[in-house]
PDB file of C-alpha atoms in Angstrom:
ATOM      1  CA  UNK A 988     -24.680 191.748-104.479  1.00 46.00           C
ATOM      2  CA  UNK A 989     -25.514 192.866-108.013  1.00 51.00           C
ATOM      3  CA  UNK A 990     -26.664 195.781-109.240  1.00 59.00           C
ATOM      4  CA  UNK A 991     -30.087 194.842-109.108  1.00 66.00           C
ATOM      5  CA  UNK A 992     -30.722 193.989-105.522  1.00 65.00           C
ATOM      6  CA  UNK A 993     -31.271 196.829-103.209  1.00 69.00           C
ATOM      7  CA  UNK A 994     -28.979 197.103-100.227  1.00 75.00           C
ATOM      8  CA  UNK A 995     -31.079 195.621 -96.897  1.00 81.00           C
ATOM      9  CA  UNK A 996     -32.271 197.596 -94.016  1.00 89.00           C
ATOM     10  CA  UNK A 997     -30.834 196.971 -90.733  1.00 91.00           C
ATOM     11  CA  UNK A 998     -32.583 194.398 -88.415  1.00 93.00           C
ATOM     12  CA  UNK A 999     -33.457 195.922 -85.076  1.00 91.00           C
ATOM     13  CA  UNK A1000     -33.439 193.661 -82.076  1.00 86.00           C
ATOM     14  CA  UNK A1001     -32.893 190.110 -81.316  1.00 86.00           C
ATOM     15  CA  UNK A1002     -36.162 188.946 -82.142  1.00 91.00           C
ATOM     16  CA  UNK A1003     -38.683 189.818 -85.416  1.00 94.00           C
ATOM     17  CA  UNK A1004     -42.003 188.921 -85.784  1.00 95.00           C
ATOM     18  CA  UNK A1005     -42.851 188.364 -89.588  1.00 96.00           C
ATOM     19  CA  UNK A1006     -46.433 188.703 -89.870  1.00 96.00           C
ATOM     20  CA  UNK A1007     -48.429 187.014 -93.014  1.00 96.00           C
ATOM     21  CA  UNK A1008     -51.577 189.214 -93.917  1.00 95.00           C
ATOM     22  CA  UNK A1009     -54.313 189.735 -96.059  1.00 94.00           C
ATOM     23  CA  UNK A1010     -53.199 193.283 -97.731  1.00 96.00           C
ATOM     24  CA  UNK A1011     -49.716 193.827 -96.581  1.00 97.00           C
ATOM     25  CA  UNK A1012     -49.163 197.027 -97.787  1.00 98.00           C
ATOM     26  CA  UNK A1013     -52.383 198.347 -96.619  1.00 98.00           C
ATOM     27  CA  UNK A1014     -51.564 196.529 -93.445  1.00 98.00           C
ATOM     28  CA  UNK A1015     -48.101 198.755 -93.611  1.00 98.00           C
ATOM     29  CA  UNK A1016     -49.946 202.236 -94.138  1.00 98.00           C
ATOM     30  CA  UNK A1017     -51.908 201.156 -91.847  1.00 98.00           C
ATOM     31  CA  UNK A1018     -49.020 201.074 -89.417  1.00 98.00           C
ATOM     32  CA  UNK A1019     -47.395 203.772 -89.994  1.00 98.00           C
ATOM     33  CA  UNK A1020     -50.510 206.010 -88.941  1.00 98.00           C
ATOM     34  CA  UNK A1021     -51.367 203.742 -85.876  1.00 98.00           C
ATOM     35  CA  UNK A1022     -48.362 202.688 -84.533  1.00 98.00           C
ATOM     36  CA  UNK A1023     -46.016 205.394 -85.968  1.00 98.00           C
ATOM     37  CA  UNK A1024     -43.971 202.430 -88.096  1.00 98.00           C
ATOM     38  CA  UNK A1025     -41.420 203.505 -90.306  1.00 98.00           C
ATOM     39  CA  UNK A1026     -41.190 201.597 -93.914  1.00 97.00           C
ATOM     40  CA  UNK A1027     -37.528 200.926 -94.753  1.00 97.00           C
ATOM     41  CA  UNK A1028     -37.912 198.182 -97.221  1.00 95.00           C
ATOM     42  CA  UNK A1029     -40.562 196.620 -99.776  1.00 95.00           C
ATOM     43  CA  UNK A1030     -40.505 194.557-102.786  1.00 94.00           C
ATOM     44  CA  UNK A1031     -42.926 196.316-105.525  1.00 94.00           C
ATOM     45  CA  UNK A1032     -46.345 194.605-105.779  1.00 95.00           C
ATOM     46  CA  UNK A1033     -47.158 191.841-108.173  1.00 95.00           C
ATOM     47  CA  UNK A1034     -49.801 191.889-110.358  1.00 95.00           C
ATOM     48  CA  UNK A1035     -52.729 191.022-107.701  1.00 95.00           C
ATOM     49  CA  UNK A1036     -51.065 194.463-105.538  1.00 95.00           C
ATOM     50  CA  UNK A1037     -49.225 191.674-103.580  1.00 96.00           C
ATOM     51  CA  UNK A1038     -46.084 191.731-102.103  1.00 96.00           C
ATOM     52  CA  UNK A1039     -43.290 189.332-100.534  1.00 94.00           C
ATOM     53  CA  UNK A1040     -42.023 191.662 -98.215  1.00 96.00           C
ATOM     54  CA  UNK A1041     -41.602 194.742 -96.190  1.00 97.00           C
ATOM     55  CA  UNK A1042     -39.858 195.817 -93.675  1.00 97.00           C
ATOM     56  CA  UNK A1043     -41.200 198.411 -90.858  1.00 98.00           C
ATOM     57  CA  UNK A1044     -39.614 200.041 -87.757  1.00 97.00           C
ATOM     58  CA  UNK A1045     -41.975 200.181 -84.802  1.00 97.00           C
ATOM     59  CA  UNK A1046     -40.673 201.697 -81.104  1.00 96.00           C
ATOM     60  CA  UNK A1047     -36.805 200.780 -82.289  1.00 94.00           C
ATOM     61  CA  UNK A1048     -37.807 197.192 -83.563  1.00 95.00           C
ATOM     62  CA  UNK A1049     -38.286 195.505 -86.791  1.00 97.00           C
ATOM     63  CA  UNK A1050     -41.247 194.148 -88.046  1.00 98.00           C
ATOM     64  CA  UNK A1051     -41.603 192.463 -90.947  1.00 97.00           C
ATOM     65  CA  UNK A1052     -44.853 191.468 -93.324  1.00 97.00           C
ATOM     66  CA  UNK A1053     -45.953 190.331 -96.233  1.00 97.00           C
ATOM     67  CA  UNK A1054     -48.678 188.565 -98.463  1.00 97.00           C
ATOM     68  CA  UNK A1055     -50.287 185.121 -98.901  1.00 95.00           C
ATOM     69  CA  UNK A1056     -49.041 183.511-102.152  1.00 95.00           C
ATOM     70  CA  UNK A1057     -51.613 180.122-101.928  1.00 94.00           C
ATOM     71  CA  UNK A1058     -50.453 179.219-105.444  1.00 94.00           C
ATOM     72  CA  UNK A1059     -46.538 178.368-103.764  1.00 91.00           C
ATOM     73  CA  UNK A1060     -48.222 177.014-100.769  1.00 90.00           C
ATOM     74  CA  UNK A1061     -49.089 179.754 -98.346  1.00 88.00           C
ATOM     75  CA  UNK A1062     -52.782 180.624 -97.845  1.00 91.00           C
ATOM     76  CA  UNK A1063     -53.606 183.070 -95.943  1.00 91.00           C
ATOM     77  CA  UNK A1064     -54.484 182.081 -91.755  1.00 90.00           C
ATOM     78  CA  UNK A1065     -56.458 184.546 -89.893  1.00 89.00           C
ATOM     79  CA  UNK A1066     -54.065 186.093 -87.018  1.00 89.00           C
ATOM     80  CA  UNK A1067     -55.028 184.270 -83.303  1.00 89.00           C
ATOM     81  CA  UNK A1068     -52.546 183.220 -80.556  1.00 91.00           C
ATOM     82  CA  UNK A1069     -50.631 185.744 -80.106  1.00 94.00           C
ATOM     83  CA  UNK A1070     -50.018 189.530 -79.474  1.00 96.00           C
ATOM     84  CA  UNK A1071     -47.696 192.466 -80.503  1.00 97.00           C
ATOM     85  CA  UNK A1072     -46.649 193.809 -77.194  1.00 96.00           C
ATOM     86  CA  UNK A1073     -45.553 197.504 -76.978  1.00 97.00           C
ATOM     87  CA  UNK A1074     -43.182 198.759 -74.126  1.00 96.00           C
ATOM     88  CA  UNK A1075     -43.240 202.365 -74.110  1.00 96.00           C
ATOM     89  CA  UNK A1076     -42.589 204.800 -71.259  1.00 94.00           C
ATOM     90  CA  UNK A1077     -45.245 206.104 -68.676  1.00 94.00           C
ATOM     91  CA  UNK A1078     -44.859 209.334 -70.597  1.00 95.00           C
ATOM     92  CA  UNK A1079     -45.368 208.190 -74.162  1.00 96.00           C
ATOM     93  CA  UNK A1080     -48.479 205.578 -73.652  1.00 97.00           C
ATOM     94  CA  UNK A1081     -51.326 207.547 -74.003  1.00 97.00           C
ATOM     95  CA  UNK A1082     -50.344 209.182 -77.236  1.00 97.00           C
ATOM     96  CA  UNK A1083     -49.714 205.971 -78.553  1.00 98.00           C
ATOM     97  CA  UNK A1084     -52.786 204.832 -77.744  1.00 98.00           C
ATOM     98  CA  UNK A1085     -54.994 207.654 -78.483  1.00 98.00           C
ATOM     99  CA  UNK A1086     -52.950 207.788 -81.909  1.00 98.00           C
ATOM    100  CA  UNK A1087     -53.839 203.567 -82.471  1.00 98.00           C
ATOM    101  CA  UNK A1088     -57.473 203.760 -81.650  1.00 98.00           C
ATOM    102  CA  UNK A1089     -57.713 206.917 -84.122  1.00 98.00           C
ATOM    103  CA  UNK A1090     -56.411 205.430 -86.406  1.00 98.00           C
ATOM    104  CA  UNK A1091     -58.980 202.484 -86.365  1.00 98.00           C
ATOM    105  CA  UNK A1092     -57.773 200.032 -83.888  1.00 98.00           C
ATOM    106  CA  UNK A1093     -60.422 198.231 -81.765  1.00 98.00           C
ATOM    107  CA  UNK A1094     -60.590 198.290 -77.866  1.00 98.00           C
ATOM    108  CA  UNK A1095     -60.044 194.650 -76.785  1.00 98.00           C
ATOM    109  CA  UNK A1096     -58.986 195.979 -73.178  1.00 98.00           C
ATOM    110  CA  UNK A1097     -59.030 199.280 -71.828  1.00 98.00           C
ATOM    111  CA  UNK A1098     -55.575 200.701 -70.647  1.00 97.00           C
ATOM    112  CA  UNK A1099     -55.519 200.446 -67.311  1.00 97.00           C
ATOM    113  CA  UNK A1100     -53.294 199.862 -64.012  1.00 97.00           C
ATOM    114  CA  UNK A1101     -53.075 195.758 -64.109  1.00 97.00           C
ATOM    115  CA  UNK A1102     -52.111 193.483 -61.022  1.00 96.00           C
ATOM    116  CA  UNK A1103     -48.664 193.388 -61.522  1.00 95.00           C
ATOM    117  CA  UNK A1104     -48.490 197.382 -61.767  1.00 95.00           C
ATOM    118  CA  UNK A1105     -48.010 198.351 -65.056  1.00 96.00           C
ATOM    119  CA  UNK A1106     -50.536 199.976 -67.374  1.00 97.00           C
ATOM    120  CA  UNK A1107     -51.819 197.663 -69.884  1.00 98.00           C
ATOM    121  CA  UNK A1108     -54.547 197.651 -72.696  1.00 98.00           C
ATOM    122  CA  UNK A1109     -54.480 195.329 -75.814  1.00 98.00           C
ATOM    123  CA  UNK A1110     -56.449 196.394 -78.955  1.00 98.00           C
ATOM    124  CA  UNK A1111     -56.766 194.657 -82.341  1.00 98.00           C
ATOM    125  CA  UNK A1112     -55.738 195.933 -85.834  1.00 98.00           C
ATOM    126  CA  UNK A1113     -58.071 196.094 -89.100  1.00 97.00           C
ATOM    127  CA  UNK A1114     -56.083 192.924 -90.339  1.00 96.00           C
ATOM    128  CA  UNK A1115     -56.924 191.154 -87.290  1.00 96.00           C
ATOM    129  CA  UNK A1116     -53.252 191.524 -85.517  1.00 97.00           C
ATOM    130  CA  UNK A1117     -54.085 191.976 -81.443  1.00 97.00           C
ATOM    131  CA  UNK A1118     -51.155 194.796 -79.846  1.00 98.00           C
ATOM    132  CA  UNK A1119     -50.483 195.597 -76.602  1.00 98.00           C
ATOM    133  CA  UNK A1120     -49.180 198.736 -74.617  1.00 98.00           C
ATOM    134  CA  UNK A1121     -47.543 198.130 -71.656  1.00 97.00           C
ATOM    135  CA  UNK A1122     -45.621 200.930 -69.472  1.00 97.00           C
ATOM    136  CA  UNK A1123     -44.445 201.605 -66.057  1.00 96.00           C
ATOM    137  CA  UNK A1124     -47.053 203.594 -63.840  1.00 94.00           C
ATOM    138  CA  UNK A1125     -45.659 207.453 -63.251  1.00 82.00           C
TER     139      UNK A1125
END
């Protein structure tokens, strides 16, 4: 590594979603007050406030996000067909949620006790990104 390239942040989990928005750091601020993400990584903006990358925390797992470039062939695709799925503990989901909706996340489905026994509710971010809380009933 030279002495340009920062040292990069630790990957939690086995898994990362690496989402493609329109705004990525807004989408990242946006996080951090709704979902309580923490930023560990981010290439500067270009000239157009874009950027490549970041790299969040969110409940012990990394997300990752950046930009549309459509000039090196990738436009930007509105988010559908899939969901961000939360598990938290019976204790911690109704802060979470509380805290997501305040910070401007839009009721899709109401938390609530769902057939197979957990509580469940699924919302949608301001970049179009659906999340869902799921925990254990107390």
């Amino acid at each position: 590594m030279n002495d340009q390239t920062p040292p990069r942040a630790k990957v939690l989990g086995g898994l990362t979603p690496y989402l493609q928005v329109d705004g990525a750091i807004k989408a990242a601020e946006f996080y951090k007050k709704a979902f309580g993400a923490e930023e560990v990584f981010a290439y500067p903006p270009d000239d157009k406030g874009r950027t490549m990358h970041i790299h969040l925390y969110v409940n012990g797992s990394t997300l990752m996000l950046g930009d549309a470039y459509p000039e090196h062939g990738h436009p930007h695709k509105a988010a559908q067909g899939y969901t961000l799925q939360l598990h938290l503990g019976s204790d911690d989901i109704d802060a979470w949620w509380k805290r997501a909706v305040d910070a401007g996340c839009e009721i899709v489905t109401p938390l609530q006790v769902m057939f197979w026994g957990d509580r469940w509710g699924q919302v949608k971010d301001p970049f179009g990104v659906a999340w869902a809380m799921n925990a254990p009933v107390k």
